[in-house]
Coordinates of C-alpha atoms and ligand atoms in Angstrom, one line a residue:
M197 CA -13.5 -7.4 20.5
M198 CA -15.3 -4.1 20.7
G199 CA -12.1 -2.5 22.1
S200 CA -10.4 -3.0 18.8
L201 CA -11.1 -0.9 15.9
R202 CA -10.7 -3.8 13.5
G203 CA -13.3 -5.8 15.5
R204 CA -15.7 -2.8 15.5
L205 CA -15.4 -2.3 11.7
F206 CA -15.9 -6.0 11.1
V207 CA -19.0 -6.3 13.3
G208 CA -20.4 -3.1 11.8
L209 CA -19.8 -4.1 8.1
T210 CA -21.1 -7.6 8.8
A211 CA -24.3 -6.3 10.3
I212 CA -24.8 -4.0 7.2
I213 CA -24.1 -6.8 4.9
L214 CA -26.5 -9.3 6.6
L215 CA -29.1 -6.5 6.9
T216 CA -28.8 -5.6 3.3
G217 CA -28.9 -9.3 2.3
A218 CA -32.0 -9.9 4.3
V219 CA -33.9 -6.9 3.0
G220 CA -32.9 -7.6 -0.5
G221 CA -33.8 -11.2 -0.2
L222 CA -37.2 -10.4 1.2
L223 CA -38.0 -8.0 -1.5
A224 CA -36.8 -10.3 -4.3
Y225 CA -38.8 -13.1 -2.8
R226 CA -42.0 -11.2 -2.7
W227 CA -41.5 -9.9 -6.1
A228 CA -40.8 -13.2 -7.7
Y229 CA -43.6 -14.8 -5.9
S230 CA -46.3 -12.4 -7.1
E231 CA -44.7 -12.6 -10.6
A232 CA -45.1 -16.3 -10.6
I233 CA -48.8 -16.1 -9.4
E234 CA -49.4 -13.7 -12.3
M235 CA -47.9 -16.0 -14.7
Q236 CA -50.0 -18.8 -13.7
D237 CA -53.2 -16.8 -14.1
S238 CA -52.1 -16.0 -17.6
V239 CA -51.6 -19.7 -18.3
L240 CA -55.1 -20.2 -17.1
I241 CA -56.3 -17.4 -19.5
Q242 CA -54.5 -19.0 -22.5
I243 CA -55.9 -22.4 -21.7
G244 CA -59.5 -20.8 -21.6
S245 CA -58.9 -19.3 -25.0
F246 CA -58.0 -22.8 -26.5
V247 CA -60.9 -24.4 -24.9
L248 CA -63.3 -21.8 -26.2
S249 CA -62.5 -22.6 -29.8
A250 CA -62.1 -26.4 -29.2
P251 CA -64.8 -28.6 -30.7
I252 CA -64.7 -31.1 -27.8
R253 CA -66.8 -30.4 -24.9
Q254 CA -65.9 -32.7 -21.9
S255 CA -64.6 -32.1 -18.5
R256 CA -61.0 -33.3 -18.3
P257 CA -57.7 -32.6 -16.8
V258 CA -55.4 -30.5 -19.0
T259 CA -52.2 -32.4 -19.8
G260 CA -49.1 -31.0 -21.4
V261 CA -49.0 -27.7 -19.5
D262 CA -47.0 -29.0 -16.6
A263 CA -47.5 -32.4 -15.2
E264 CA -47.6 -31.0 -11.6
A265 CA -49.7 -27.9 -12.4
E266 CA -53.0 -29.8 -12.0
V267 CA -55.0 -27.7 -14.4
A268 CA -58.5 -29.0 -15.2
V269 CA -61.4 -27.9 -17.5
V270 CA -64.8 -28.3 -16.1
E271 CA -67.9 -28.2 -18.4
L272 CA -70.8 -26.5 -16.8
G273 CA -73.4 -26.7 -19.7
E274 CA -75.9 -24.1 -20.9
A275 CA -77.8 -24.0 -17.7
P276 CA -77.0 -24.8 -13.9
R277 CA -76.9 -28.5 -13.5
G278 CA -75.0 -31.4 -11.9
S279 CA -73.4 -31.1 -8.4
A280 CA -73.9 -28.2 -6.0
D281 CA -70.4 -27.0 -6.7
D282 CA -71.0 -27.0 -10.5
R283 CA -74.3 -25.0 -10.0
R284 CA -72.5 -22.6 -7.7
L285 CA -69.7 -22.0 -10.3
W286 CA -72.3 -21.4 -13.1
G287 CA -73.5 -18.6 -11.0
L288 CA -70.2 -16.8 -11.1
K289 CA -69.3 -14.0 -13.6
D290 CA -66.8 -14.6 -16.4
G291 CA -63.2 -14.0 -15.3
L292 CA -60.7 -15.1 -12.5
H293 CA -62.0 -16.1 -9.1
N294 CA -60.7 -17.7 -5.9
D295 CA -63.3 -20.5 -4.8
V296 CA -63.6 -24.0 -3.5
Y297 CA -64.1 -26.9 -5.7
H298 CA -64.7 -30.5 -4.5
G299 CA -63.6 -29.4 -1.1
Q300 CA -60.3 -27.9 -2.3
P301 CA -59.3 -24.2 -2.5
V302 CA -58.9 -23.4 -6.3
R303 CA -58.1 -20.5 -8.6
L304 CA -60.6 -20.7 -11.6
L305 CA -61.4 -18.9 -14.8
L306 CA -65.0 -18.8 -16.0
R307 CA -65.8 -18.4 -19.6
T308 CA -69.1 -18.4 -21.7
R309 CA -69.1 -19.7 -25.3
P310 CA -71.0 -17.8 -28.1
D311 CA -73.6 -20.5 -27.9
G312 CA -74.3 -19.8 -24.1
S313 CA -72.6 -22.9 -22.7
R314 CA -70.1 -22.2 -19.9
F315 CA -66.9 -23.8 -18.7
A316 CA -64.3 -23.3 -15.9
V317 CA -60.5 -23.7 -16.0
T318 CA -59.4 -24.6 -12.4
Q319 CA -56.1 -25.0 -10.6
Q320 CA -55.6 -26.0 -7.0
T321 CA -54.4 -23.1 -5.0
E322 CA -52.0 -25.2 -3.0
I323 CA -50.2 -26.3 -6.2
R324 CA -50.0 -22.7 -7.3
T325 CA -48.5 -21.4 -4.1
E326 CA -46.1 -24.3 -4.1
I327 CA -44.9 -23.5 -7.7
A328 CA -44.7 -19.8 -6.9
G329 CA -42.7 -20.5 -3.6
D330 CA -40.2 -22.6 -5.6
M331 CA -39.6 -20.0 -8.1
A332 CA -39.2 -17.3 -5.6
V333 CA -36.8 -19.3 -3.5
R334 CA -34.7 -19.7 -6.7
T335 CA -34.2 -16.0 -6.9
L336 CA -32.7 -16.0 -3.4
L337 CA -29.8 -18.2 -4.4
P338 CA -27.6 -15.6 -5.9
I339 CA -28.0 -13.4 -2.8
A340 CA -27.4 -16.2 -0.4
A341 CA -24.1 -17.1 -2.3
L342 CA -23.1 -13.3 -2.4
V343 CA -23.4 -12.6 1.3
P344 CA -20.6 -15.1 2.5
C345 CA -18.3 -13.9 -0.3
L346 CA -18.9 -10.3 0.9
L347 CA -18.1 -11.2 4.4
L348 CA -14.9 -12.8 3.4
M349 CA -13.9 -10.0 1.3
T350 CA -14.6 -7.5 4.0
A351 CA -12.5 -9.5 6.5
F352 CA -9.8 -9.5 4.0
V353 CA -9.8 -5.8 3.2
I354 CA -10.0 -4.9 6.9
A355 CA -7.0 -7.1 7.7
R356 CA -5.0 -5.5 4.8
S357 CA -5.9 -2.0 5.8
F358 CA -4.6 -2.4 9.3
R359 CA -1.3 -4.1 8.2
P360 CA 0.6 -0.8 8.3
M361 CA -0.4 -0.2 12.0
L362 CA 0.7 -3.8 12.9
R363 CA 3.9 -3.3 11.0
L364 CA 4.6 -0.1 12.8
A365 CA 4.0 -1.8 16.2
G366 CA 6.4 -4.6 15.1
D367 CA 9.0 -2.2 14.1
L368 CA 8.8 -0.5 17.5
D369 CA 8.8 -3.7 19.3
A370 CA 11.9 -5.0 17.4
R371 CA 13.9 -1.8 18.4
K372 CA 17.0 -2.0 20.6
V373 CA 16.3 -0.2 23.9
D374 CA 18.6 2.6 23.0
D375 CA 17.3 3.1 19.5
V376 CA 15.5 6.4 19.5
G377 CA 15.7 7.1 15.8
A378 CA 12.7 8.6 14.1
L379 CA 10.2 6.1 12.6
P380 CA 9.9 6.4 8.7
A381 CA 6.7 8.3 7.9
T382 CA 6.8 7.7 4.2
G383 CA 4.5 4.9 3.0
A384 CA 2.4 5.0 6.1
P385 CA -1.3 5.8 5.6
S386 CA -2.5 9.4 6.2
E387 CA -4.5 8.4 9.3
L388 CA -1.3 7.2 11.1
Q389 CA 0.7 10.4 10.2
P390 CA -0.4 12.4 13.3
F391 CA 0.4 9.3 15.5
L392 CA 3.7 8.9 13.9
G393 CA 4.4 12.6 14.3
S394 CA 3.7 12.3 18.1
I395 CA 5.7 9.2 18.5
N396 CA 8.7 10.7 16.7
G397 CA 8.4 13.9 18.7
L398 CA 8.5 11.7 21.8
L399 CA 11.5 9.7 20.6
E400 CA 13.3 13.0 19.9
R401 CA 12.7 14.2 23.4
V402 CA 13.9 11.0 24.8
R403 CA 17.0 11.3 22.6
V404 CA 17.8 14.7 23.8
M405 CA 17.3 13.6 27.4
M406 CA 19.5 10.5 26.9
D407 CA 22.2 12.7 25.3
Q408 CA 22.1 15.1 28.3
Q409 CA 22.4 12.2 30.7
R410 CA 25.3 10.7 28.9
R411 CA 27.0 14.1 28.7
F412 CA 26.5 14.5 32.4
I413 CA 28.0 11.1 33.3
A414 CA 31.0 11.7 31.0
D415 CA 31.5 15.2 32.3
A416 CA 31.3 14.0 36.0
A417 CA 33.7 11.1 35.4
H418 CA 36.1 13.5 33.6
E419 CA 35.8 16.2 36.4
L420 CA 36.4 13.5 39.0
R421 CA 39.5 12.1 37.2
T422 CA 41.8 15.0 38.1
P423 CA 41.3 15.0 41.8
V424 CA 41.4 11.3 42.0
T425 CA 44.7 11.3 40.2
A426 CA 45.9 14.0 42.6
L427 CA 44.8 12.0 45.5
S428 CA 46.6 8.8 44.3
L429 CA 49.7 10.8 43.9
Q430 CA 49.4 12.1 47.4
A431 CA 49.0 8.5 48.6
E432 CA 52.1 7.4 46.6
N433 CA 54.1 10.1 48.1
L434 CA 52.9 9.2 51.6
A435 CA 54.0 5.6 51.0
S436 CA 57.7 6.6 50.6
L437 CA 57.7 7.9 54.1
D438 CA 58.6 5.8 57.1
M439 CA 55.6 4.7 59.1
P440 CA 54.5 2.1 61.5
A441 CA 53.3 -1.3 60.0
E442 CA 49.7 -0.5 61.1
T443 CA 49.7 2.8 59.3
R444 CA 51.1 1.2 56.3
D445 CA 48.3 -1.4 56.2
R446 CA 45.7 1.4 56.2
L447 CA 47.6 3.3 53.5
D448 CA 47.6 0.1 51.4
A449 CA 43.9 -0.2 51.8
L450 CA 43.5 3.5 50.9
K451 CA 45.7 3.0 47.8
S452 CA 43.7 0.0 46.6
G453 CA 40.5 2.0 47.1
M454 CA 42.0 4.8 45.0
R455 CA 42.9 2.3 42.3
R456 CA 39.4 0.9 42.2
T457 CA 37.9 4.4 41.9
K458 CA 40.3 5.4 39.1
H459 CA 39.3 2.1 37.3
L460 CA 35.6 3.0 37.7
L461 CA 36.2 6.5 36.2
E462 CA 38.2 5.0 33.3
Q463 CA 35.4 2.5 32.5
L464 CA 32.7 5.2 32.9
L465 CA 34.7 7.5 30.6
A466 CA 35.2 4.7 28.1
L467 CA 31.5 4.0 28.1
A468 CA 30.5 7.5 27.7
R469 CA 33.0 7.9 24.8
Q470 CA 31.3 5.0 23.0
D471 CA 27.9 6.5 23.6
A472 CA 28.8 10.0 22.5
A473 CA 30.8 9.4 19.3
P474 CA 29.8 6.3 17.4
S475 CA 33.2 5.9 15.5
I476 CA 32.6 6.5 11.8
A477 CA 34.9 3.7 10.9
T478 CA 36.6 3.8 7.6
V479 CA 40.1 2.6 8.6
A480 CA 41.1 -1.0 8.2
V481 CA 42.6 -2.3 11.4
E482 CA 44.4 -5.6 11.8
L483 CA 42.5 -7.6 14.4
D484 CA 45.2 -10.2 14.8
K485 CA 47.8 -7.5 15.7
I486 CA 45.3 -6.0 18.2
A487 CA 44.8 -9.2 19.9
K488 CA 48.6 -9.9 20.0
G489 CA 49.1 -6.4 21.6
V490 CA 46.5 -7.0 24.2
V491 CA 48.0 -10.5 25.1
A492 CA 51.5 -9.0 25.4
D493 CA 50.2 -6.2 27.7
L494 CA 48.4 -8.7 30.0
L495 CA 51.0 -11.5 29.9
P496 CA 52.6 -10.2 33.2
E497 CA 49.2 -10.2 34.9
A498 CA 48.5 -13.7 33.9
A499 CA 52.0 -15.0 34.7
A500 CA 51.7 -13.6 38.2
R501 CA 48.7 -15.9 38.7
N502 CA 50.2 -18.8 36.9
I503 CA 47.6 -18.6 34.1
D504 CA 48.6 -19.9 30.6
L505 CA 47.6 -17.1 28.3
G506 CA 48.1 -17.7 24.5
F507 CA 46.8 -18.3 21.1
T508 CA 45.4 -21.5 19.6
T509 CA 45.2 -20.1 16.0
V510 CA 46.0 -16.7 14.6
E511 CA 44.9 -15.8 11.0
A512 CA 45.7 -12.4 9.6
V513 CA 42.3 -10.6 9.3
A514 CA 41.3 -6.9 9.2
V515 CA 38.2 -5.1 10.1
N516 CA 37.0 -1.5 9.6
G517 CA 36.8 0.2 12.9
D518 CA 38.3 2.6 15.4
E519 CA 41.6 1.1 16.6
L520 CA 41.3 2.3 20.2
S521 CA 37.8 1.1 20.6
L522 CA 38.6 -2.3 19.2
I523 CA 41.6 -2.6 21.6
S524 CA 39.3 -1.6 24.5
A525 CA 36.8 -4.4 23.5
V526 CA 39.4 -7.1 23.2
R527 CA 41.2 -6.0 26.4
N528 CA 38.0 -6.0 28.5
L529 CA 37.2 -9.5 27.3
V530 CA 40.7 -10.9 28.0
E531 CA 40.9 -9.1 31.3
N532 CA 37.6 -10.7 32.4
A533 CA 38.9 -14.2 31.3
I534 CA 42.1 -13.7 33.4
K535 CA 40.2 -12.1 36.3
F536 CA 37.6 -14.9 36.7
T537 CA 39.9 -17.8 36.0
P538 CA 41.4 -19.5 39.0
N539 CA 45.2 -19.6 39.5
G540 CA 46.8 -22.1 37.2
G541 CA 44.1 -22.0 34.6
A542 CA 44.3 -21.3 31.0
V543 CA 43.0 -18.5 28.6
D544 CA 43.0 -19.3 24.9
L545 CA 42.6 -16.9 22.0
A546 CA 41.7 -17.7 18.4
V547 CA 41.5 -15.2 15.6
A548 CA 40.2 -16.5 12.2
R549 CA 38.3 -15.3 9.2
E550 CA 34.9 -17.0 8.5
D551 CA 32.5 -16.1 5.8
G552 CA 33.5 -12.5 5.5
M553 CA 33.6 -12.1 9.2
A554 CA 36.6 -11.6 11.4
V555 CA 36.1 -13.9 14.5
I556 CA 37.9 -13.6 17.7
Q557 CA 37.2 -16.2 20.3
I558 CA 38.3 -16.1 23.9
Q559 CA 37.9 -19.2 26.1
D560 CA 38.9 -19.5 29.7
T561 CA 38.8 -22.2 32.4
G562 CA 36.8 -20.2 34.9
P563 CA 33.4 -20.7 36.4
G564 CA 31.5 -19.3 33.5
I565 CA 28.4 -17.2 33.7
P566 CA 25.3 -18.7 35.5
P567 CA 22.5 -19.1 32.9
Q568 CA 20.1 -17.0 34.8
D569 CA 22.6 -14.1 34.6
L570 CA 23.5 -14.5 30.8
A571 CA 20.5 -12.4 29.6
R572 CA 21.6 -9.5 31.7
I573 CA 25.2 -9.6 30.9
G574 CA 26.1 -6.2 29.4
E575 CA 23.8 -4.1 31.5
P576 CA 25.8 -1.3 33.0
F577 CA 26.9 -2.2 36.5
F578 CA 25.6 -5.7 36.3
R579 CA 28.2 -8.0 37.9
G580 CA 26.3 -11.2 38.1
G581 CA 24.0 -12.6 40.8
Q582 CA 27.0 -13.3 43.2
P583 CA 29.7 -10.7 42.3
S584 CA 33.2 -11.8 42.8
G585 CA 36.5 -10.2 42.3
E586 CA 37.0 -6.5 41.7
G587 CA 35.4 -4.5 38.9
A588 CA 33.0 -1.7 38.0
G589 CA 30.7 -3.9 36.1
L590 CA 31.0 -1.8 33.0
G591 CA 33.4 -3.9 30.8
L592 CA 30.9 -5.8 28.9
S593 CA 28.6 -2.8 28.4
I594 CA 31.6 -1.1 26.7
V595 CA 32.3 -4.2 24.6
K596 CA 28.6 -4.5 23.6
R597 CA 28.4 -0.9 22.4
I598 CA 31.7 -1.1 20.5
V599 CA 30.4 -4.2 18.8
D600 CA 27.1 -2.6 18.0
H601 CA 28.8 0.4 16.4
A602 CA 30.9 -1.9 14.2
A603 CA 27.8 -3.9 13.1
G604 CA 29.1 -6.9 14.8
S605 CA 28.0 -9.3 17.4
V606 CA 29.2 -10.9 20.6
L607 CA 28.2 -14.3 22.0
F608 CA 28.6 -15.6 25.5
E609 CA 28.5 -19.5 26.0
N610 CA 29.4 -21.7 28.9
V611 CA 31.4 -24.6 27.5
T612 CA 31.6 -27.9 29.4
G613 CA 33.2 -31.2 28.7
A614 CA 36.4 -32.5 27.1
G615 CA 38.1 -32.1 30.4
R616 CA 37.7 -28.3 30.6
S617 CA 34.9 -25.9 31.2
G618 CA 34.6 -22.1 31.2
L619 CA 33.2 -19.3 29.3
R620 CA 33.7 -18.8 25.6
V621 CA 33.2 -15.4 24.2
T622 CA 33.0 -15.1 20.3
L623 CA 33.2 -11.7 18.8
R624 CA 32.2 -11.4 15.1
L625 CA 33.0 -8.3 13.1
P626 CA 32.5 -7.6 9.4
A627 CA 35.9 -8.2 7.8
S628 CA 37.4 -5.5 5.9
T629 CA 37.7 -6.1 2.2
D630 CA 40.7 -3.8 1.4
E631 CA 43.2 -6.1 3.1
A632 CA 47.0 -6.0 2.8
Ligands
ATP21 N1 35.2 -14.8 31.7 C1 34.2 -14.7 32.7 N2 33.9 -15.8 33.4 C2 33.0 -15.7 34.4 N3 32.3 -14.5 34.6 C3 32.4 -13.6 33.8 C4 33.4 -13.5 32.8 N4 33.4 -12.4 32.2 C5 32.4 -11.7 32.8 N5 31.9 -12.4 33.7 C6 30.7 -11.9 34.7 O1 30.1 -10.8 34.1 C7 30.1 -9.7 34.9 C8 30.2 -8.4 34.1 O2 31.4 -8.3 33.5 P1 32.0 -6.9 33.1 O3 33.4 -7.0 32.5 O4 31.0 -6.0 32.5 O5 32.2 -6.3 34.6 P2 33.5 -6.5 35.6 O6 34.6 -7.2 35.0 O7 32.9 -7.0 36.9 O8 33.9 -4.9 35.9 P3 34.8 -4.0 34.8 O9 35.0 -4.8 33.6 O10 34.0 -2.8 34.6 O11 36.0 -3.7 35.6 C9 31.3 -9.9 35.8 O12 31.1 -9.3 37.0 C10 31.2 -11.4 36.0 O13 30.3 -11.7 36.9
MG22 MG1 35.4 -6.7 33.1

């Protein structure tokens, strides 16, 4: 609790409020108490004045002041007489006194009439303090009601003041891993500005570093492509010569190694291209045509493995995007479907328009992706917990980036049942409005 600024503020302010309330309450109580005592004295003096001019002379309780006030008039006569208490009272001077009468502590007012007779107006001290206490407690009520209200308001104000900070943390948390754009500084409280400045500085440095790294990968892949292509050509040339069967086997192994390396470089370059230049798409591209083109390209590959590659539905729908990138995305997905589907299986495509989105669905009859791998799909070089087949492990990273840049989404689901199972990939892209 004390580790948090909010907690510290709340504890501190609570202590201040409680202390102020306690001191204020104590002072108010004492002031009201002495005020009430004085008021009761003045009541005694008033009653004294009445009795002084009244014709009746007889000890009696005074009624009509306050039923519980227990004020009494005691006639003492012109000379000391009666009980020991009466005699002692007679001996006191005119005025207010604290004394004991009939065994009870009392407050009393002594007065002498012009004819020399004396009387006392008495009130039990216990009753007086009780009345004064009651009145003083009543002055505490507003303070007692105010303190909880203040505490509530403090908690509310503190929570509100810290909201921008929590919002900032939420913004940072919600970011995609590769989002290194600056945090907006407008609207944030001035205390957060230096903090924001530092974070944005850090983000900028990270962005520069990421850019350098991407450029390095792109440059390296590009530089490697030329020698690898040359090597492949040399291998092809070599293959046209006569050679023993054993040598030819080794040459074939060499050639497929070269092919894999070339594929890796192609994929690396495609990925680097997506990272470097997020295509500022303004051209409407027909997604159904792209899909048909990709399928036509891959038909021989599918046929060679006896895989039934085709469409279940095709609707004409266009998206705003970079044509080459979109071809690359669809191609990577269909290639995966063919690659991971066993011989004799099927790969079905569907292109449709749904609520302003262009949707392309690719479903195969392969093993699907194990649930524990689904979360990591799209990480560069991730090929699943048990990699199978050939591949660089970059295809889905490329797809994800293309989809991100096009403000679309891609969903991987394992479908089972209805006599077939496999992976279903759903690609959604905002449909273009200026359609033919
Ligand atoms: N249709 C599919 N069925 C089953 N598993 C798949 C399917 N598509 C992708 N995967 C799994 O996801 C992994 C990543 O796919 P990705 O396309 O990124 O890499 P790759 O195909 O292995 O290599 P590359 O595409 O770069 O040549 C694959 O290795 C495979 O394990
Ligand atoms: Mg792939």
